[in-house]
XYZ file of C-alpha atoms in Angstrom:
782
model
C 2.355 3.867 46.489
C -0.925 5.211 45.617
C -3.952 6.675 47.228
C -7.328 5.881 46.254
C -10.905 7.933 46.962
C -14.164 7.788 45.672
C -15.724 11.107 46.134
C -19.981 10.010 45.417
C -19.409 6.969 42.817
C -22.890 6.682 41.216
C -23.412 4.076 38.826
C -26.213 2.936 37.289
C -27.691 -0.113 34.993
C -30.396 -0.745 32.140
C -31.858 -3.828 32.263
C -34.980 -3.579 31.547
C -35.325 -0.763 33.830
C -32.826 1.725 35.746
C -31.086 -0.395 38.264
C -28.981 1.956 40.538
C -25.693 0.036 41.555
C -23.603 2.203 43.969
C -25.082 5.287 44.922
C -23.213 8.212 46.068
C -20.700 5.552 47.770
C -17.216 7.585 48.593
C -14.580 6.303 50.286
C -10.792 6.136 50.869
C -8.676 3.335 51.124
C -4.740 3.303 52.443
C -1.496 3.037 50.576
C -1.724 -0.458 52.158
C -3.923 -2.165 53.542
C -6.216 -5.649 53.081
C -9.943 -4.147 52.688
C -12.978 -6.326 52.734
C -16.017 -5.485 51.095
C -19.128 -7.458 52.290
C -22.469 -7.274 51.289
C -25.910 -9.534 49.953
C -26.048 -10.744 46.348
C -26.988 -6.942 44.169
C -25.734 -5.231 46.367
C -22.787 -3.713 44.159
C -19.443 -5.139 45.840
C -18.824 -6.035 41.467
C -19.307 -2.830 40.759
C -17.419 -1.018 42.759
C -14.402 -3.354 42.730
C -15.103 -2.915 38.317
C -15.220 0.828 39.215
C -11.917 1.091 41.341
C -10.569 -1.242 38.298
C -11.505 0.699 35.906
C -13.366 -1.885 34.184
C -17.100 -0.767 34.105
C -17.866 3.603 34.099
C -19.316 6.122 36.689
C -21.968 8.013 36.010
C -21.192 11.011 38.618
C -18.612 11.490 41.162
C -15.006 11.039 40.369
C -12.487 8.570 41.151
C -9.064 10.018 42.244
C -5.911 8.369 42.225
C -2.794 9.425 44.208
C -4.757 13.365 43.493
C -5.018 12.913 40.015
C -8.820 12.819 38.698
C -9.845 10.462 36.126
C -13.323 12.198 35.424
C -11.136 12.846 31.811
C -9.815 9.545 31.592
C -10.788 8.567 27.609
C -9.841 4.970 26.757
C -6.279 4.487 26.441
C -5.944 6.532 29.885
C -7.809 4.056 32.015
C -6.580 1.151 29.427
C -2.536 2.759 31.082
C -3.981 2.418 34.572
C -5.420 -1.423 34.455
C -1.778 -1.996 33.675
C 0.268 0.076 35.637
C -2.089 -0.189 38.725
C -4.299 -2.626 39.024
C -4.175 -5.894 39.635
C -7.294 -8.183 39.144
C -7.789 -12.006 40.974
C -11.387 -13.569 40.076
C -13.339 -16.102 42.225
C -12.681 -17.907 38.468
C -9.809 -17.432 38.107
C -10.151 -16.345 34.028
C -6.702 -17.658 32.937
C -6.358 -17.673 28.979
C -6.882 -21.849 28.619
C -4.563 -22.470 25.353
C -1.754 -20.195 27.112
C 0.941 -21.964 29.419
C 0.919 -20.772 33.377
C 4.435 -19.382 32.000
C 2.104 -17.049 29.374
C -0.897 -16.592 31.645
C 1.122 -14.160 33.421
C 3.439 -13.083 31.541
C 0.743 -11.031 29.439
C 0.400 -8.067 31.020
C 4.087 -7.230 31.268
C 3.963 -7.733 27.494
C 1.112 -4.866 27.273
C 4.159 -2.704 29.170
C 6.441 -3.110 26.784
C 9.079 -4.869 29.153
C 11.282 -7.073 26.972
C 11.269 -10.564 26.322
C 14.214 -11.586 28.635
C 12.280 -9.197 32.046
C 9.325 -10.708 31.269
C 10.385 -13.942 31.723
C 12.473 -13.629 35.065
C 9.815 -11.168 36.118
C 6.883 -13.856 35.368
C 9.003 -16.559 36.827
C 9.611 -14.132 40.439
C 5.650 -14.214 40.820
C 4.800 -18.037 40.380
C 7.304 -18.950 42.868
C 6.261 -16.490 45.162
C 2.840 -18.339 44.740
C 4.915 -21.385 45.095
C 4.320 -22.697 41.522
C 7.288 -22.749 40.342
C 7.524 -26.172 39.140
C 4.185 -25.408 36.479
C 5.437 -23.321 34.608
C 4.584 -25.295 31.463
C 1.360 -26.646 31.952
C -1.575 -25.429 30.680
C -4.687 -23.996 33.120
C -6.484 -27.416 32.661
C -3.877 -29.124 34.254
C -4.000 -27.528 37.077
C -5.910 -27.684 40.420
C -7.917 -24.583 41.586
C -6.328 -23.822 44.435
C -3.078 -23.672 41.991
C -5.362 -22.014 39.655
C -6.084 -18.812 41.907
C -2.299 -18.971 42.981
C -1.551 -18.428 38.900
C -4.190 -15.391 38.449
C -2.469 -14.276 41.776
C 0.826 -14.640 40.304
C -0.871 -12.550 36.692
C -1.636 -9.729 38.867
C 1.430 -9.118 41.353
C 4.037 -9.638 38.121
C 3.722 -6.028 36.948
C 3.851 -4.287 40.536
C 0.169 -2.557 40.746
C -0.933 -0.492 43.352
C -4.290 -1.881 43.897
C -4.891 -5.507 43.738
C -8.879 -6.192 43.309
C -9.977 -9.773 44.151
C -13.834 -10.790 43.291
C -14.588 -13.814 45.370
C -10.884 -15.595 44.751
C -11.865 -18.552 47.239
C -15.682 -18.814 46.340
C -14.925 -21.313 43.947
C -12.139 -23.557 46.152
C -12.474 -25.498 50.075
C -11.984 -24.550 52.739
C -7.931 -25.901 53.311
C -7.111 -24.022 49.805
C -9.060 -20.397 50.639
C -6.850 -20.293 53.486
C -3.729 -20.367 51.597
C -4.974 -18.499 49.430
C -6.093 -15.414 51.597
C -2.818 -16.069 53.522
C -1.585 -14.966 50.411
C -3.427 -11.586 50.188
C -2.872 -10.996 53.701
C 0.956 -10.903 52.860
C 0.240 -8.914 49.698
C -1.353 -6.332 51.473
C 1.611 -5.682 53.686
C 3.278 -3.224 50.616
C -0.094 -2.044 48.716
C -3.656 -2.022 49.049
C -6.392 -5.236 48.234
C -9.696 -4.929 47.954
C -11.691 -8.144 48.456
C -15.608 -8.489 47.466
C -16.037 -11.746 49.500
C -19.662 -13.741 50.984
C -17.594 -15.022 53.490
C -18.103 -12.587 57.155
C -15.581 -15.180 59.075
C -12.714 -14.746 56.384
C -13.205 -11.162 56.294
C -12.987 -10.699 59.739
C -10.211 -13.211 60.245
C -7.872 -11.451 57.227
C -8.748 -7.962 56.468
C -7.852 -5.061 58.604
C -10.985 -2.583 57.828
C -14.219 -4.219 56.652
C -16.669 -2.441 54.644
C -20.350 -3.004 54.181
C -22.574 -2.512 51.612
C -26.667 -2.540 51.467
C -28.588 -1.385 47.941
C -25.466 -0.147 47.388
C -24.600 2.132 49.266
C -21.960 2.037 52.090
C -23.942 1.135 55.487
C -20.140 0.212 57.790
C -16.947 1.169 57.599
C -15.285 -0.370 60.394
C -11.311 0.769 59.877
C -12.167 4.425 57.641
C -9.102 6.754 57.330
C -8.819 10.545 57.240
C -9.673 11.750 53.565
C -6.261 12.043 52.477
C -7.662 15.697 50.237
C -9.728 18.216 49.599
C -12.110 18.313 46.216
C -9.271 21.808 46.015
C -6.122 19.254 46.006
C -7.260 16.876 42.601
C -5.015 18.040 39.837
C -6.231 16.165 36.171
C -2.467 15.068 35.444
C -2.363 11.941 32.685
C 1.821 11.793 32.568
C 2.390 9.517 35.236
C -0.664 6.166 33.368
C 2.621 5.560 30.784
C 0.389 3.965 27.829
C -0.033 0.357 26.970
C 1.097 -1.709 23.667
C 0.398 -5.412 22.433
C 2.617 -5.863 19.689
C 1.453 -7.059 16.474
C 4.465 -9.777 17.407
C 1.971 -11.022 20.236
C -1.255 -10.238 18.999
C -0.048 -12.918 16.417
C 1.600 -15.099 18.720
C -1.669 -15.324 20.983
C -3.552 -16.370 18.170
C -1.474 -18.860 16.721
C -1.881 -20.873 20.013
C -5.034 -20.132 20.298
C -5.887 -21.836 16.664
C -3.815 -24.578 17.533
C -6.144 -25.331 20.397
C -8.434 -26.192 17.637
C -5.948 -27.409 15.345
C -9.265 -29.260 12.453
C -10.669 -26.420 12.694
C -8.203 -24.450 11.600
C -6.705 -26.502 9.083
C -10.310 -26.849 7.385
C -11.217 -23.281 7.605
C -7.841 -22.500 5.725
C -7.993 -25.727 2.958
C -12.027 -24.059 2.625
C -10.160 -20.500 2.276
C -7.987 -22.068 -0.235
C -10.539 -23.159 -2.665
C -9.924 -19.460 -3.718
C -6.307 -19.440 -5.219
C -6.202 -22.656 -6.250
C -8.758 -20.913 -8.283
C -6.901 -17.775 -8.630
C -3.650 -19.242 -9.258
C -4.955 -22.749 -11.734
C -5.891 -19.858 -14.007
C -2.805 -17.942 -13.586
C -0.831 -20.997 -14.009
C -2.646 -21.470 -17.133
C -1.943 -18.226 -17.996
C 1.826 -18.230 -18.143
C 2.037 -21.479 -19.259
C 0.027 -20.822 -22.372
C 1.640 -18.126 -22.757
C 5.275 -18.900 -22.560
C 4.307 -22.015 -24.785
C 2.586 -19.043 -27.562
C 6.228 -17.199 -27.199
C 7.757 -21.030 -28.297
C 5.419 -21.547 -30.544
C 4.639 -17.782 -31.747
C 7.954 -18.866 -34.050
C 7.631 -21.031 -35.670
C 3.891 -20.849 -36.265
C 4.649 -17.174 -37.555
C 7.332 -18.697 -39.816
C 4.129 -20.252 -41.907
C 2.139 -17.323 -42.160
C 4.659 -14.225 -42.825
C 4.057 -10.459 -43.714
C 3.309 -10.256 -47.478
C 4.330 -7.889 -50.085
C 3.618 -8.598 -53.027
C 3.735 -6.389 -57.021
C 0.719 -8.563 -58.037
C -2.251 -5.499 -58.186
C -4.640 -5.230 -55.212
C -8.253 -4.379 -54.959
C -9.471 -1.743 -51.742
C -13.084 -0.644 -51.176
C -13.109 3.055 -51.700
C -15.579 3.711 -49.089
C -14.053 1.708 -45.706
C -11.491 3.068 -43.623
C -8.015 1.350 -44.266
C -4.820 1.490 -45.244
C -5.730 4.568 -47.659
C -7.864 5.724 -44.961
C -10.832 7.088 -45.053
C -12.584 6.828 -49.381
C -14.989 9.087 -50.292
C -18.017 6.800 -48.912
C -16.962 6.892 -44.937
C -19.178 4.008 -44.274
C -19.339 4.022 -39.995
C -19.078 0.300 -39.223
C -21.901 -0.872 -37.082
C -24.456 1.793 -37.510
C -27.444 2.390 -35.152
C -29.430 4.026 -37.863
C -32.260 2.697 -39.231
C -30.603 2.828 -42.447
C -29.519 0.449 -45.631
C -27.058 1.634 -48.149
C -27.407 0.924 -51.848
C -24.206 -0.084 -52.687
C -22.252 -0.646 -56.213
C -19.425 -2.544 -54.709
C -17.546 -2.616 -58.263
C -17.986 1.355 -58.198
C -16.206 1.525 -55.406
C -13.018 -0.371 -55.417
C -9.725 1.033 -56.890
C -6.582 -0.758 -58.067
C -3.440 -0.856 -56.719
C 0.123 -2.058 -57.460
C 3.333 -1.953 -55.463
C 6.700 -1.174 -57.030
C 9.575 -2.415 -55.213
C 11.207 0.469 -56.285
C 15.700 0.368 -55.467
C 14.695 2.584 -52.824
C 12.538 0.675 -51.155
C 14.441 -2.334 -51.648
C 16.987 -0.917 -50.252
C 14.539 0.740 -47.262
C 14.072 -3.622 -46.490
C 17.595 -4.283 -46.437
C 17.866 -2.625 -43.441
C 15.333 -4.033 -41.565
C 17.824 -6.369 -39.708
C 19.250 -3.703 -38.854
C 16.928 -0.824 -37.507
C 15.225 -4.240 -35.747
C 17.788 -7.083 -34.434
C 15.317 -8.498 -32.712
C 12.324 -8.795 -34.370
C 13.226 -10.453 -38.338
C 14.011 -13.927 -38.301
C 14.110 -13.688 -41.390
C 13.672 -12.180 -45.485
C 12.464 -14.118 -48.285
C 12.146 -12.712 -51.637
C 10.294 -14.014 -54.304
C 12.130 -13.521 -57.978
C 10.570 -14.006 -61.382
C 13.315 -15.816 -63.292
C 12.638 -19.466 -63.769
C 15.591 -21.882 -62.446
C 16.020 -24.105 -65.537
C 16.484 -27.362 -63.549
C 17.203 -31.810 -64.850
C 17.034 -34.407 -62.955
C 18.862 -37.316 -63.156
C 17.760 -40.244 -63.055
C 19.274 -44.022 -63.464
C 18.987 -44.160 -67.343
C 17.702 -40.768 -68.554
C 17.721 -36.655 -67.957
C 14.092 -35.340 -67.339
C 12.832 -31.293 -66.660
C 12.429 -31.108 -62.778
C 9.206 -29.953 -61.964
C 9.183 -28.297 -58.913
C 5.798 -27.789 -57.548
C 3.298 -31.204 -57.197
C -0.117 -31.488 -55.364
C -0.426 -31.809 -51.646
C 2.676 -30.175 -49.425
C 2.384 -29.271 -46.092
C 3.345 -25.387 -44.036
C 3.726 -21.948 -46.712
C 4.697 -23.612 -49.661
C 1.629 -26.099 -49.348
C -0.513 -23.469 -49.703
C 0.324 -23.645 -53.675
C -0.030 -26.746 -54.475
C 3.206 -28.155 -52.620
C 6.646 -26.718 -54.217
C 10.148 -28.693 -54.342
C 11.689 -26.193 -54.874
C 12.455 -23.599 -52.150
C 14.626 -21.363 -51.416
C 16.209 -21.026 -47.325
C 16.322 -17.898 -45.951
C 20.475 -16.511 -44.084
C 19.318 -17.186 -40.104
C 20.069 -20.440 -40.029
C 19.638 -20.550 -36.576
C 15.900 -19.719 -37.097
C 15.773 -22.713 -39.623
C 17.763 -24.819 -36.150
C 14.747 -23.948 -34.200
C 12.221 -25.058 -37.066
C 14.092 -28.261 -37.566
C 16.149 -30.741 -37.086
C 18.933 -31.658 -38.846
C 19.190 -36.334 -39.469
C 21.103 -38.829 -40.775
C 25.084 -38.527 -40.785
C 27.262 -35.702 -41.980
C 24.243 -33.956 -42.303
C 24.341 -30.209 -42.618
C 22.732 -27.045 -43.918
C 23.969 -26.140 -47.469
C 26.680 -23.466 -47.283
C 27.325 -23.322 -51.177
C 25.102 -22.525 -54.174
C 26.013 -26.217 -55.767
C 24.520 -27.464 -52.374
C 20.940 -28.207 -50.899
C 19.389 -30.344 -48.284
C 16.480 -32.313 -49.102
C 13.116 -32.024 -45.678
C 11.423 -34.639 -45.022
C 8.336 -34.420 -43.077
C 7.754 -35.934 -39.133
C 7.485 -39.785 -40.184
C 10.568 -39.412 -42.575
C 8.234 -39.378 -45.510
C 9.316 -37.998 -49.258
C 6.310 -37.641 -51.330
C 6.015 -40.112 -54.315
C 5.984 -37.486 -56.434
C 8.440 -36.256 -56.485
C 11.100 -39.772 -56.129
C 8.876 -40.348 -59.543
C 10.594 -37.612 -61.267
C 14.313 -39.620 -60.631
C 12.819 -42.584 -61.168
C 13.090 -44.155 -57.294
C 10.118 -46.481 -56.722
C 11.131 -48.366 -53.168
C 8.956 -48.193 -51.086
C 11.641 -47.878 -48.473
C 15.425 -45.930 -48.793
C 18.355 -44.797 -45.934
C 19.108 -41.853 -45.397
C 22.871 -41.942 -46.602
C 20.479 -42.540 -50.625
C 20.707 -39.108 -50.680
C 23.017 -37.525 -48.456
C 26.628 -36.703 -50.400
C 23.843 -37.429 -54.033
C 24.464 -35.264 -56.813
C 20.400 -34.999 -58.196
C 19.939 -31.852 -59.771
C 21.327 -28.966 -62.321
C 20.753 -25.344 -62.937
C 21.170 -24.783 -66.794
C 22.303 -21.472 -67.494
C 19.787 -19.931 -70.072
C 22.346 -19.350 -72.666
C 23.044 -23.340 -72.892
C 18.713 -24.227 -71.933
C 17.612 -21.629 -74.918
C 18.652 -21.545 -78.782
C 17.778 -18.838 -81.015
C 15.641 -19.367 -83.917
C 15.206 -16.415 -85.965
C 13.535 -13.656 -83.678
C 11.780 -16.457 -81.300
C 14.027 -18.827 -78.616
C 13.102 -22.577 -78.571
C 13.574 -24.273 -74.887
C 16.074 -27.175 -74.634
C 14.132 -30.458 -75.784
C 14.019 -33.753 -73.919
C 16.844 -35.143 -75.872
C 18.908 -32.563 -75.505
C 18.742 -32.833 -71.439
C 21.191 -35.793 -70.944
C 24.308 -33.610 -72.908
C 22.948 -30.171 -71.079
C 23.362 -32.434 -67.753
C 26.603 -33.979 -68.956
C 28.015 -30.094 -70.047
C 30.393 -28.343 -68.307
C 27.807 -25.625 -67.962
C 25.929 -24.808 -64.898
C 25.922 -25.574 -61.395
C 25.083 -28.917 -60.477
C 23.927 -29.419 -57.552
C 24.505 -32.318 -54.580
C 22.421 -32.956 -51.445
C 24.294 -32.151 -48.054
C 21.777 -32.740 -45.189
C 18.051 -33.746 -44.519
C 15.830 -31.828 -43.162
C 12.925 -32.530 -40.843
C 10.595 -30.664 -38.290
C 11.082 -30.448 -34.912
C 9.044 -32.140 -32.414
C 7.843 -29.344 -30.871
C 7.918 -26.716 -34.560
C 3.977 -25.305 -34.106
C 4.340 -25.516 -37.866
C 6.435 -26.146 -41.018
C 8.037 -23.567 -43.047
C 8.965 -25.920 -46.394
C 7.283 -28.508 -47.651
C 8.482 -31.229 -48.541
C 11.826 -30.952 -51.410
C 14.652 -29.474 -51.893
C 15.542 -26.179 -50.478
C 18.702 -24.578 -52.037
C 20.476 -20.996 -51.443
C 20.236 -17.344 -51.394
C 23.847 -17.549 -53.416
C 22.670 -19.895 -55.667
C 19.795 -17.445 -56.414
C 22.109 -14.677 -57.025
C 24.024 -17.047 -59.632
C 20.829 -17.668 -61.755
C 19.508 -13.987 -61.729
C 22.935 -12.859 -62.579
C 23.443 -15.702 -64.881
C 19.941 -14.758 -66.274
C 19.753 -10.851 -66.791
C 23.787 -11.419 -69.251
C 21.119 -13.921 -71.427
C 20.722 -13.512 -74.676
C 17.501 -14.314 -74.334
C 16.902 -12.270 -71.367
C 18.520 -9.233 -73.914
C 16.274 -9.923 -76.698
C 13.192 -10.169 -73.797
C 13.910 -6.675 -72.241
C 13.563 -4.657 -76.152
C 11.078 -6.412 -77.517
C 6.941 -5.879 -77.522
C 6.322 -9.640 -78.130
C 6.884 -12.865 -76.650
C 9.835 -14.207 -77.346
C 8.981 -17.677 -77.352
C 5.928 -17.377 -78.129
C 6.435 -14.446 -80.736
C 2.775 -12.854 -79.230
C 2.161 -9.998 -78.512
C 1.204 -9.939 -74.486
C -2.195 -9.148 -73.186
C -1.407 -6.879 -70.959
C 1.213 -5.181 -68.800
C 1.332 -7.333 -66.342
C 2.300 -10.487 -68.544
C 4.126 -9.269 -70.494
C 6.232 -8.032 -66.123
C 6.093 -11.756 -66.206
C 7.816 -13.565 -68.378
C 10.931 -9.966 -67.650
C 11.020 -11.525 -64.587
C 10.941 -15.561 -65.971
C 13.639 -14.438 -68.557
C 15.897 -12.299 -65.924
C 15.136 -9.525 -68.074
C 13.810 -7.962 -65.301
C 15.398 -8.820 -61.737
C 13.160 -6.939 -59.048
C 11.562 -9.677 -56.581
C 7.919 -9.820 -57.430
C 7.235 -10.204 -53.822
C 9.114 -10.373 -50.472
C 7.633 -12.185 -47.241
C 8.940 -10.981 -44.127
C 9.094 -13.141 -41.052
C 8.524 -11.817 -37.498
C 9.612 -13.205 -34.547
C 6.716 -13.160 -32.072
C 3.556 -10.902 -32.220
C 5.364 -7.920 -30.771
C 8.047 -8.054 -33.744
C 5.539 -7.967 -35.914
C 3.492 -4.928 -34.938
C 6.831 -3.183 -34.831
C 7.350 -4.737 -38.543
C 4.564 -3.118 -39.365
C 5.600 0.276 -37.994
C 8.635 0.483 -39.686
C 6.819 -0.463 -43.427
C 3.906 2.232 -42.167
C 7.712 5.072 -41.893
C 8.399 4.193 -45.595
C 4.486 4.938 -46.671
C 4.603 8.174 -43.904
C 3.622 11.710 -46.531
C 3.750 9.124 -50.016
C 1.204 9.665 -52.423
C -0.640 6.493 -53.407
C 1.275 5.629 -55.968
C 4.742 5.127 -54.193
C 3.225 3.923 -51.337
C 3.832 -0.120 -50.715
C 0.867 -2.032 -49.404
C 1.073 -5.213 -47.228
C -0.588 -8.339 -46.137
C -0.110 -9.597 -42.723
C -1.076 -12.852 -42.851
C -0.443 -13.439 -38.687
C -2.744 -10.711 -37.753
C -6.508 -12.842 -37.582
C -4.588 -15.770 -36.074
C -3.318 -12.883 -33.665
C -6.433 -11.873 -32.513
C -8.181 -14.573 -32.752
C -6.077 -16.902 -30.373
C -6.129 -13.135 -28.575
C -9.323 -13.265 -27.907
C -9.818 -16.707 -26.606
C -7.051 -16.727 -24.671
C -8.427 -13.540 -23.166
C -12.805 -14.722 -23.133
C -11.243 -18.149 -21.326
C -9.040 -15.763 -18.886
C -11.702 -13.843 -17.378
C -14.412 -16.822 -17.508
C -12.003 -18.322 -14.898
C -11.140 -15.377 -13.161
C -14.655 -14.385 -12.891
C -15.145 -18.295 -11.387
C -12.073 -18.441 -9.173
C -12.866 -14.763 -8.109
C -16.789 -16.186 -6.305
C -14.717 -18.962 -4.943
C -12.555 -16.391 -3.634
C -15.268 -14.493 -2.345
C -17.276 -17.580 -0.713
C -14.216 -17.964 1.241
C -13.470 -14.723 2.007
C -16.817 -14.277 3.730
C -16.394 -17.983 5.198
C -13.472 -16.705 7.063
C -14.975 -13.689 8.577
C -17.595 -15.663 9.499
C -15.339 -17.963 11.541
C -12.965 -14.855 12.481
C -16.717 -13.494 14.317
C -17.032 -16.859 16.069
C -13.787 -17.128 17.418
C -14.985 -13.067 18.083
C -17.851 -15.273 20.623
C -15.775 -18.333 21.230
C -13.208 -15.569 23.485
C -15.272 -13.520 24.688
C -13.588 -13.999 28.464
C -9.811 -14.126 26.471
C -10.736 -10.060 25.797
C -12.052 -9.515 29.224
C -9.570 -11.237 30.210
C -7.155 -8.963 28.052
C -8.737 -5.664 28.509
C -8.841 -6.134 32.669
C -4.596 -5.687 31.841
C -4.511 -3.478 29.916
C -5.345 -4.216 27.270
C -6.853 -1.554 24.543
C -9.163 -1.850 21.997
C -7.448 -1.544 19.238
C -5.132 -4.888 21.145
C -8.113 -6.390 20.760
C -8.964 -5.377 17.101
C -5.041 -6.312 16.491
C -5.542 -10.292 17.851
C -8.352 -11.330 16.012
C -6.685 -9.468 12.737
C -3.721 -11.613 13.455
C -5.783 -14.962 13.586
C -6.713 -13.993 10.634
C -4.108 -13.477 8.742
C -2.504 -16.514 10.571
C -5.277 -17.968 8.612
C -4.989 -16.251 5.053
C -1.129 -17.562 5.089
C -2.218 -20.461 5.475
C -5.114 -20.677 3.135
C -2.650 -19.072 0.608
C 0.252 -20.883 1.529
C -2.026 -24.283 0.776
C -3.739 -23.272 -2.418
C -0.730 -22.097 -3.606
C 0.956 -25.621 -2.797
C -1.921 -27.258 -4.065
C -1.980 -25.562 -7.462
C 1.929 -26.735 -7.600
C 1.734 -30.501 -6.625
C -1.823 -30.446 -9.182
C 0.494 -29.011 -12.123
C 2.609 -32.146 -12.103
C -0.078 -34.708 -12.562
C -2.177 -31.778 -14.833
C 0.644 -31.242 -17.548
C 1.391 -35.007 -17.266
C -2.124 -35.374 -18.701
C -1.968 -32.947 -21.334
C 1.371 -33.646 -22.068
C -0.730 -37.310 -23.087
C -3.325 -36.570 -24.485
C -1.934 -33.087 -26.715
C 2.146 -33.216 -26.731
C 2.372 -29.730 -25.411
C 4.949 -29.765 -21.869
C 4.283 -27.008 -19.341
C 1.124 -25.448 -20.121
C 0.247 -25.235 -15.750
C 3.419 -23.113 -14.829
C 2.829 -20.125 -11.921
C 4.934 -17.895 -11.505
C 6.814 -17.860 -8.513
C 6.242 -13.618 -8.316
C 2.336 -14.476 -8.775
C 2.587 -17.132 -5.930
C 3.737 -15.362 -3.620
C 1.413 -12.439 -4.586
C -1.478 -14.780 -4.190
C -0.535 -15.691 -0.978
C -0.398 -11.957 -0.299
C -2.999 -11.434 -1.307
C -5.196 -13.910 0.736
C -3.310 -12.846 3.701
C -4.635 -9.146 2.674
C -8.389 -10.710 2.221
C -8.571 -12.422 4.961
C -7.578 -9.164 6.949
C -10.516 -6.887 4.704
C -12.825 -10.246 6.281
C -11.579 -10.139 9.812
C -12.639 -6.346 9.808
C -15.875 -6.266 11.390
C -15.837 -8.974 13.680
C -12.498 -7.359 15.041
C -13.828 -3.948 15.593
C -16.846 -6.338 17.422
C -14.567 -7.405 19.795
C -12.756 -4.595 20.336
C -16.259 -2.843 21.409
C -17.217 -5.447 23.344
C -17.689 -4.403 27.467
C -15.016 -6.083 29.207
C -16.850 -6.430 32.082
C -19.271 -8.632 30.515
C -17.359 -10.150 28.173
C -15.387 -11.409 31.826
C -18.862 -12.899 32.716
C -19.174 -14.922 29.323
C -18.400 -18.390 29.578
């Protein structure tokens, strides 16, 4: 047991005026005795107890513990001293209401680093000593006053302290219960020091073996003073004997969780309110994720209608603007801030450029799919060679007109083409179209074609009329497997007459169709746009293979009309000179004399792939003179920029609103934590009295805020997932788009963690305020 001595202790309070609570008090206590401190109200009895217990700091003098001075003690030393050496018994019990009897007793042990199993054993043993073995799981509110005081005594004893400090332990009890409590304290004093403050002189005389009278903060009498244990020269400053206390985060969380359970309604309400900001952010992220996923799935479809186009037609560029060829001679600056208006002649500041699709460039394009294997959906070549198409009706043969009015997709931009080439990437086609009809398949050979219908299974009347078909409805089987078109070779279609060539006349179409030359075309399948495709690739009509194109080009370039046109400066069909070089090139291509493509269309997989393709095309132009460069037109760029700007703008606006809600929620949680600090002020004092550090108090309230933050995050994320179900159903019913609200699980986890962090930040100042509370004042609060 340790010996306790007060040497010339003085303690003053400032309450309007300076009040001396203890005035030069010097007392020495034996290792085990029952000391009763008497005196009128305000004489300093409780202050003496608080100073001895380390709850209050003396102004001058020294408190000596077993020869060790406390004059240099820091807060952590006092906390350790209270935890290991002092046990408090208060007049109003000071039990934590939301903890069970057993947990109230265990609380001091949790700060001592005692294991869970040992805590349970020691606490039960202490409760058995005061006769409460059968009340372990009850809450303090379920006990009588005497039972609560016994719990307080068990809590004071559980850590085996050297000193028990009892402040009016019988003040709130009846005489019979008071006697029981005094008997317990008398028994305790046989093995340790018990200092009791009381107004009841009869109890003091009956049970205490030493009575100290205080008056106006000074010792008036001492009935049984011991000899001094040491002189001033014997005092040491060794603080290592006091093991530092520490409350684990788990303990702090447990205390806070049980406190929150006692206020379930407010806790749930606060968590729901705190979840509003999380819900806002979660919905924005869910929409962003869903839209991103939707856009990713539709980009291939949409970009299929907007390729990167390379044309041999002459294009005009502004000389004075930074562009494909770099800075022009004018070097204008966009959106100038100067007070100036330029006199600008657009005609004089234009330059022309014509792409030359050389063999080297065509080979470079052909390597693109290998260089960018996951970037290109399809590459198609526009050939200028004319296909001589004849259509078989029920009783005649007519020339098949490949263009009509109207149409959809890119082909429809030029008035609707009924005759289109299919790219060799069949996976790309099947990602956009369904094959419908029994036995329907994609074409594989030059003599196979497919028919394209719209989403309603419609075919344009102008197309059907060319075959003499005028019924309102047809079956899919009326087309699949049927041969309705034939390609006629140039040498059969054109007849030389002197220096000119004449195309076949309508009267000759039947014999040409029935002749052995050319290629008869059989419909092997029907394509219909998928329900979830963003745009179409083909317009209504027929689609043929690249194998047919290769056949026609090879046949045409060796034809008589092609050879004649190649060596002539005049149009071999009209005999007229060409208006310009472009007109000559057009005729050379149409007859097959020039088989180089007139244009190239490159279809990216997605927007990112589009950028890779453009970079690949730019690399070809690097270091080449202007005339040898090949320019391209990006039809998707404006859509990409517009879409990205729209999505980003909407996201930022939504995030802004959600952030405001989140800020309000965070502030509210900070206020709720502050209210909790006020409500749990007495609990703060109790925890400090059993040795909790200031940081332990902060940890308790931080843990409470984090629990609320965790609940708010979980509620917010769960609500978002629940709302996404009817939300997506509504979007499907309105727009036909599925899974637009899709919260990424990683985002959900981040939001929950973020909610915890934000509430932790919100609780920073209230928890610091709680830690700074004076434990003596905290214990007095109600």
